[in-house]
Amino acid sequence: MTRAAPRLARWLTGSLLLPLAACGGAADPTRNDSAAAGPTPTATTMPDRVPEHAALPAPIKTTPSPEAQSVLSCSAERGQAAAQRLVKICTSVSPATHPPCNAANSCAIIEDEIARSCGLLGDDAAKTSGCAVDPKSDAAAANVIRRYYSAINAHDYATAWIQWGNDGRPGQRFADFQKGFADTRATSVTIGKMPPSEGAAGSIYATVPVTVDAQLDDGRRQRFIGHYVVRRVNDVPGASAEQLRWHIDSATLKAAGVSG
């Protein structure tokens, strides 16, 4: 790739090549808890802070975009019928009084609420029609990466952020995380064949091979290949529902070409 490579390539192939430790614990500040309030709040409402254990460098891009991109609604992304089917599943499993099960939100945040709710159900999730995927399975681990890129594609950076855990991506401010995608128009991810997940030190790790395609605002297209490692705490006594959920632990991606 030349020195004139777009910012997204430098950001992905720079900071994301470093192993990232997962974190969590804080309450989720990103959810739109009103089922009738309209689109989810834009990512700029996220707290601008760094976890205490942060040690990674800031991303290359440091200047803000001219204006925040609006979040793409689930209805606009997948069509009204598909969005309403997703909303129906969400409302059937969510224990929240006002869950973010709203077609005006991104599909990613609705799917995240479904995953969260099915995780809370534990072993009963398999008996619930809305929980098509066992929340402890490798398929659920792969879905974290699908939601991550679905959220990025919808410009719902707040939902993408919490796929790293409730405190977001360690070592990076949320504002810088969002700026890293300022030149990105659209993204998609293809999941490769996953090896069996492995346990170590009280956690379970799943490796998710990916091919990521991105289109920049200037029309150029980029491709990245590599893998994510997704982690959850093993079924140990005292583990919280959030700790038992899969979340991104680290990422290794490299540029595989630019066209356009």
XYZ file of N, CA and C in Angstrom, residues 60-171:
336
model
N -4.381 7.115 14.114
C -3.754 8.112 13.250
C -4.637 9.337 13.075
N -5.922 9.116 12.816
C -6.803 10.229 12.503
C -7.174 10.973 13.770
N -6.910 12.269 13.821
C -7.176 13.044 15.025
C -8.087 14.235 14.783
N -8.425 14.555 13.539
C -9.295 15.691 13.263
C -10.727 15.221 13.124
N -11.685 15.974 13.680
C -13.074 15.544 13.600
C -13.622 15.654 12.191
N -14.619 14.825 11.886
C -15.279 14.925 10.593
C -16.119 16.187 10.565
N -16.421 16.746 9.386
C -17.171 17.988 9.297
C -18.502 17.920 10.025
N -19.176 16.796 9.986
C -20.427 16.630 10.696
C -20.655 15.156 10.977
N -21.322 14.866 12.086
C -21.572 13.478 12.462
C -22.514 12.816 11.465
N -22.210 11.573 11.132
C -23.066 10.839 10.218
C -24.258 10.290 10.996
N -25.443 10.386 10.426
C -26.631 9.893 11.109
C -26.661 8.376 11.059
N -27.283 7.783 12.078
C -27.373 6.331 12.163
C -28.400 5.823 11.160
N -28.028 4.775 10.436
C -28.928 4.159 9.467
C -29.918 3.281 10.212
N -31.207 3.516 10.035
C -32.222 2.733 10.733
C -32.269 1.314 10.198
N -32.801 0.407 11.017
C -32.927 -0.983 10.584
C -33.897 -1.086 9.409
N -34.949 -0.271 9.428
C -35.909 -0.277 8.316
C -35.231 0.108 7.012
N -34.360 1.125 7.069
C -33.669 1.567 5.858
C -32.633 0.551 5.420
N -32.007 -0.123 6.376
C -30.939 -1.074 6.049
C -31.474 -2.371 5.461
N -32.552 -2.910 6.036
C -33.016 -4.245 5.642
C -34.454 -4.267 5.119
N -35.119 -3.139 5.160
C -36.513 -3.109 4.738
C -37.445 -3.196 5.926
N -38.634 -2.628 5.781
C -39.563 -2.533 6.895
C -39.995 -3.898 7.422
N -40.280 -4.838 6.517
C -40.754 -6.157 6.951
C -39.696 -6.897 7.767
N -38.458 -6.905 7.274
C -37.381 -7.592 7.988
C -37.102 -6.917 9.324
N -37.151 -5.590 9.341
C -36.913 -4.861 10.584
C -37.985 -5.174 11.618
N -39.228 -5.236 11.188
C -40.314 -5.522 12.122
C -40.226 -6.944 12.664
N -39.754 -7.887 11.846
C -39.551 -9.251 12.341
C -38.504 -9.263 13.445
N -37.437 -8.494 13.245
C -36.382 -8.406 14.249
C -36.905 -7.740 15.523
N -37.701 -6.694 15.364
C -38.292 -6.007 16.518
C -39.187 -6.958 17.302
N -39.952 -7.784 16.603
C -40.852 -8.730 17.268
C -40.068 -9.724 18.117
N -38.964 -10.231 17.565
C -38.117 -11.145 18.337
C -37.553 -10.423 19.556
N -37.093 -9.210 19.350
C -36.485 -8.431 20.424
C -37.461 -8.214 21.573
N -38.662 -7.779 21.259
C -39.645 -7.518 22.316
C -40.096 -8.804 23.005
N -39.989 -9.933 22.314
C -40.417 -11.197 22.920
C -39.419 -11.728 23.938
N -38.142 -11.327 23.827
C -37.120 -11.867 24.732
C -36.574 -10.831 25.709
N -36.706 -9.552 25.423
C -36.085 -8.526 26.257
C -36.856 -8.346 27.568
N -36.143 -8.369 28.697
C -36.799 -8.152 29.984
C -36.908 -6.670 30.337
N -36.342 -5.804 29.521
C -36.334 -4.375 29.821
C -37.738 -3.793 29.698
N -38.030 -2.816 30.557
C -39.335 -2.154 30.499
C -39.495 -1.392 29.194
N -38.439 -0.721 28.760
C -38.445 0.016 27.495
C -37.206 -0.380 26.696
N -37.216 -1.566 26.115
C -36.024 -2.022 25.391
C -35.838 -1.258 24.085
N -34.623 -1.283 23.543
C -34.354 -0.579 22.279
C -34.822 -1.370 21.061
N -35.975 -2.005 21.175
C -36.528 -2.814 20.084
C -37.371 -1.906 19.198
N -36.729 -1.159 18.349
C -37.380 -0.120 17.562
C -36.769 -0.118 16.175
N -37.584 -0.244 15.142
C -37.077 -0.303 13.767
C -36.384 0.977 13.350
N -36.568 2.068 14.123
C -35.864 3.309 13.824
C -34.423 3.285 14.333
N -34.094 2.310 15.204
C -32.719 2.108 15.636
C -31.972 1.296 14.581
N -30.671 1.181 14.747
C -29.908 0.317 13.849
C -30.273 -1.134 14.114
N -30.121 -1.970 13.088
C -30.334 -3.407 13.284
C -29.360 -3.951 14.325
N -28.166 -3.390 14.373
C -27.141 -3.890 15.283
C -27.556 -3.742 16.736
N -28.157 -2.596 17.095
C -28.529 -2.417 18.502
C -29.703 -3.311 18.874
N -30.607 -3.572 17.919
C -31.718 -4.490 18.184
C -31.169 -5.904 18.388
N -30.255 -6.316 17.514
C -29.656 -7.647 17.639
C -28.827 -7.759 18.906
N -28.193 -6.667 19.313
C -27.424 -6.677 20.552
C -28.345 -6.881 21.750
N -29.512 -6.251 21.724
C -30.471 -6.439 22.811
C -30.988 -7.876 22.844
N -31.203 -8.472 21.672
C -31.611 -9.878 21.622
C -30.532 -10.765 22.233
N -29.274 -10.535 21.854
C -28.168 -11.337 22.386
C -28.039 -11.144 23.890
N -28.163 -9.899 24.340
C -28.071 -9.610 25.778
C -29.179 -10.338 26.535
N -30.389 -10.264 26.010
C -31.537 -10.872 26.673
C -31.434 -12.389 26.701
N -30.995 -12.976 25.592
C -30.837 -14.430 25.552
C -29.731 -14.878 26.503
N -28.709 -14.052 26.661
C -27.658 -14.358 27.623
C -28.187 -14.354 29.045
N -29.095 -13.428 29.356
C -29.689 -13.367 30.690
C -30.555 -14.591 30.975
N -31.148 -15.146 29.918
C -31.989 -16.324 30.093
C -31.174 -17.564 30.439
N -29.881 -17.547 30.127
C -29.012 -18.675 30.448
C -29.440 -19.951 29.751
N -29.550 -21.023 30.525
C -29.906 -22.319 29.943
C -31.320 -22.332 29.374
N -32.155 -21.399 29.827
C -33.524 -21.340 29.316
C -33.593 -20.739 27.917
N -32.478 -20.144 27.443
C -32.479 -19.507 26.127
C -32.784 -20.518 25.024
N -32.292 -21.752 25.197
C -32.502 -22.779 24.176
C -33.981 -23.129 24.028
N -34.773 -22.833 25.056
C -36.201 -23.152 25.019
C -37.030 -21.986 24.479
N -36.377 -20.863 24.226
C -37.076 -19.662 23.792
C -36.940 -19.504 22.287
N -38.058 -19.370 21.604
C -38.038 -19.320 20.141
C -37.250 -18.135 19.610
N -37.204 -17.041 20.361
C -36.472 -15.863 19.899
C -34.969 -16.021 19.965
N -34.494 -16.981 20.745
C -33.051 -17.198 20.905
C -32.636 -18.336 19.978
N -32.476 -18.013 18.709
C -32.163 -19.034 17.713
C -30.757 -19.587 17.882
N -29.880 -18.818 18.538
C -28.484 -19.224 18.714
C -28.190 -19.351 20.201
N -27.584 -20.464 20.580
C -27.151 -20.652 21.966
C -26.149 -19.542 22.301
N -26.428 -18.713 23.335
C -25.537 -17.593 23.643
C -24.122 -18.002 24.036
N -23.916 -19.282 24.342
C -22.581 -19.753 24.711
C -21.834 -20.369 23.528
N -22.477 -20.476 22.394
C -21.905 -21.208 21.261
C -20.901 -20.371 20.476
N -20.134 -21.081 19.627
C -19.211 -20.392 18.726
C -19.979 -19.527 17.721
N -21.188 -19.958 17.369
C -22.008 -19.153 16.461
C -22.330 -17.805 17.083
N -22.587 -17.795 18.385
C -22.840 -16.538 19.078
C -21.585 -15.672 19.104
N -20.423 -16.310 19.211
C -19.160 -15.562 19.173
C -18.986 -14.892 17.818
N -19.263 -15.607 16.738
C -19.152 -15.028 15.400
C -20.139 -13.883 15.208
N -21.311 -13.995 15.846
C -22.311 -12.942 15.703
C -21.859 -11.614 16.310
N -20.959 -11.662 17.271
C -20.402 -10.421 17.823
C -19.706 -9.625 16.721
N -18.951 -10.315 15.884
C -18.231 -9.645 14.799
C -19.209 -9.170 13.731
N -20.228 -9.961 13.456
C -21.246 -9.517 12.497
C -21.930 -8.242 12.998
N -22.277 -8.214 14.290
C -22.919 -7.011 14.849
C -21.979 -5.824 14.809
N -20.699 -6.074 15.058
C -19.700 -5.012 15.070
C -19.671 -4.294 13.719
N -19.599 -5.072 12.641
C -19.532 -4.442 11.322
C -20.894 -3.960 10.847
N -21.966 -4.595 11.288
C -23.298 -4.072 10.998
C -23.460 -2.699 11.617
N -22.989 -2.543 12.855
C -23.076 -1.248 13.531
C -22.221 -0.195 12.832
N -21.009 -0.571 12.427
C -20.144 0.374 11.721
C -20.779 0.784 10.404
N -21.346 -0.180 9.697
C -21.980 0.117 8.422
C -23.157 1.072 8.590
N -23.863 0.969 9.725
C -24.996 1.845 10.010
C -24.569 3.151 10.675
N -23.260 3.357 10.856
C -22.709 4.532 11.548
C -23.176 4.584 13.001
N -23.512 3.427 13.558
C -23.898 3.334 14.965
C -22.652 2.938 15.751
N -21.756 3.889 15.927
C -20.456 3.591 16.521
C -20.569 3.266 18.008
N -21.627 3.736 18.658
C -21.825 3.408 20.064
C -22.054 1.913 20.247
N -22.864 1.318 19.366
C -23.101 -0.123 19.455
C -21.863 -0.910 19.047
N -21.128 -0.424 18.046
C -19.865 -1.077 17.678
C -18.898 -1.052 18.857
N -18.833 0.071 19.535
C -17.918 0.274 20.663
C -18.127 -0.767 21.753
N -19.387 -1.038 22.115
C -19.633 -1.946 23.232
C -19.475 -3.406 22.850
N -19.208 -3.710 21.573
C -18.871 -5.091 21.232
C -17.506 -5.466 21.793
N -16.722 -4.451 22.207
C -15.453 -4.693 22.897
C -15.676 -4.897 24.400
N -16.896 -4.743 24.858
C -17.204 -4.800 26.283
C -17.863 -3.495 26.684
N -18.456 -3.460 27.855
C -19.218 -2.282 28.261
C -18.389 -1.012 28.305
N -17.090 -1.114 28.558
C -16.216 0.060 28.592
C -15.602 0.343 27.234
N -15.980 -0.409 26.216
C -15.479 -0.151 24.878
C -14.093 -0.706 24.646
N -13.470 -0.230 23.600
C -12.156 -0.738 23.198
C -11.076 -0.206 24.129
N -10.363 -1.074 24.837
C -9.348 -0.627 25.785
C -8.257 0.204 25.113
N -7.836 1.227 25.815
C -6.726 2.036 25.333
C -7.100 3.084 24.330
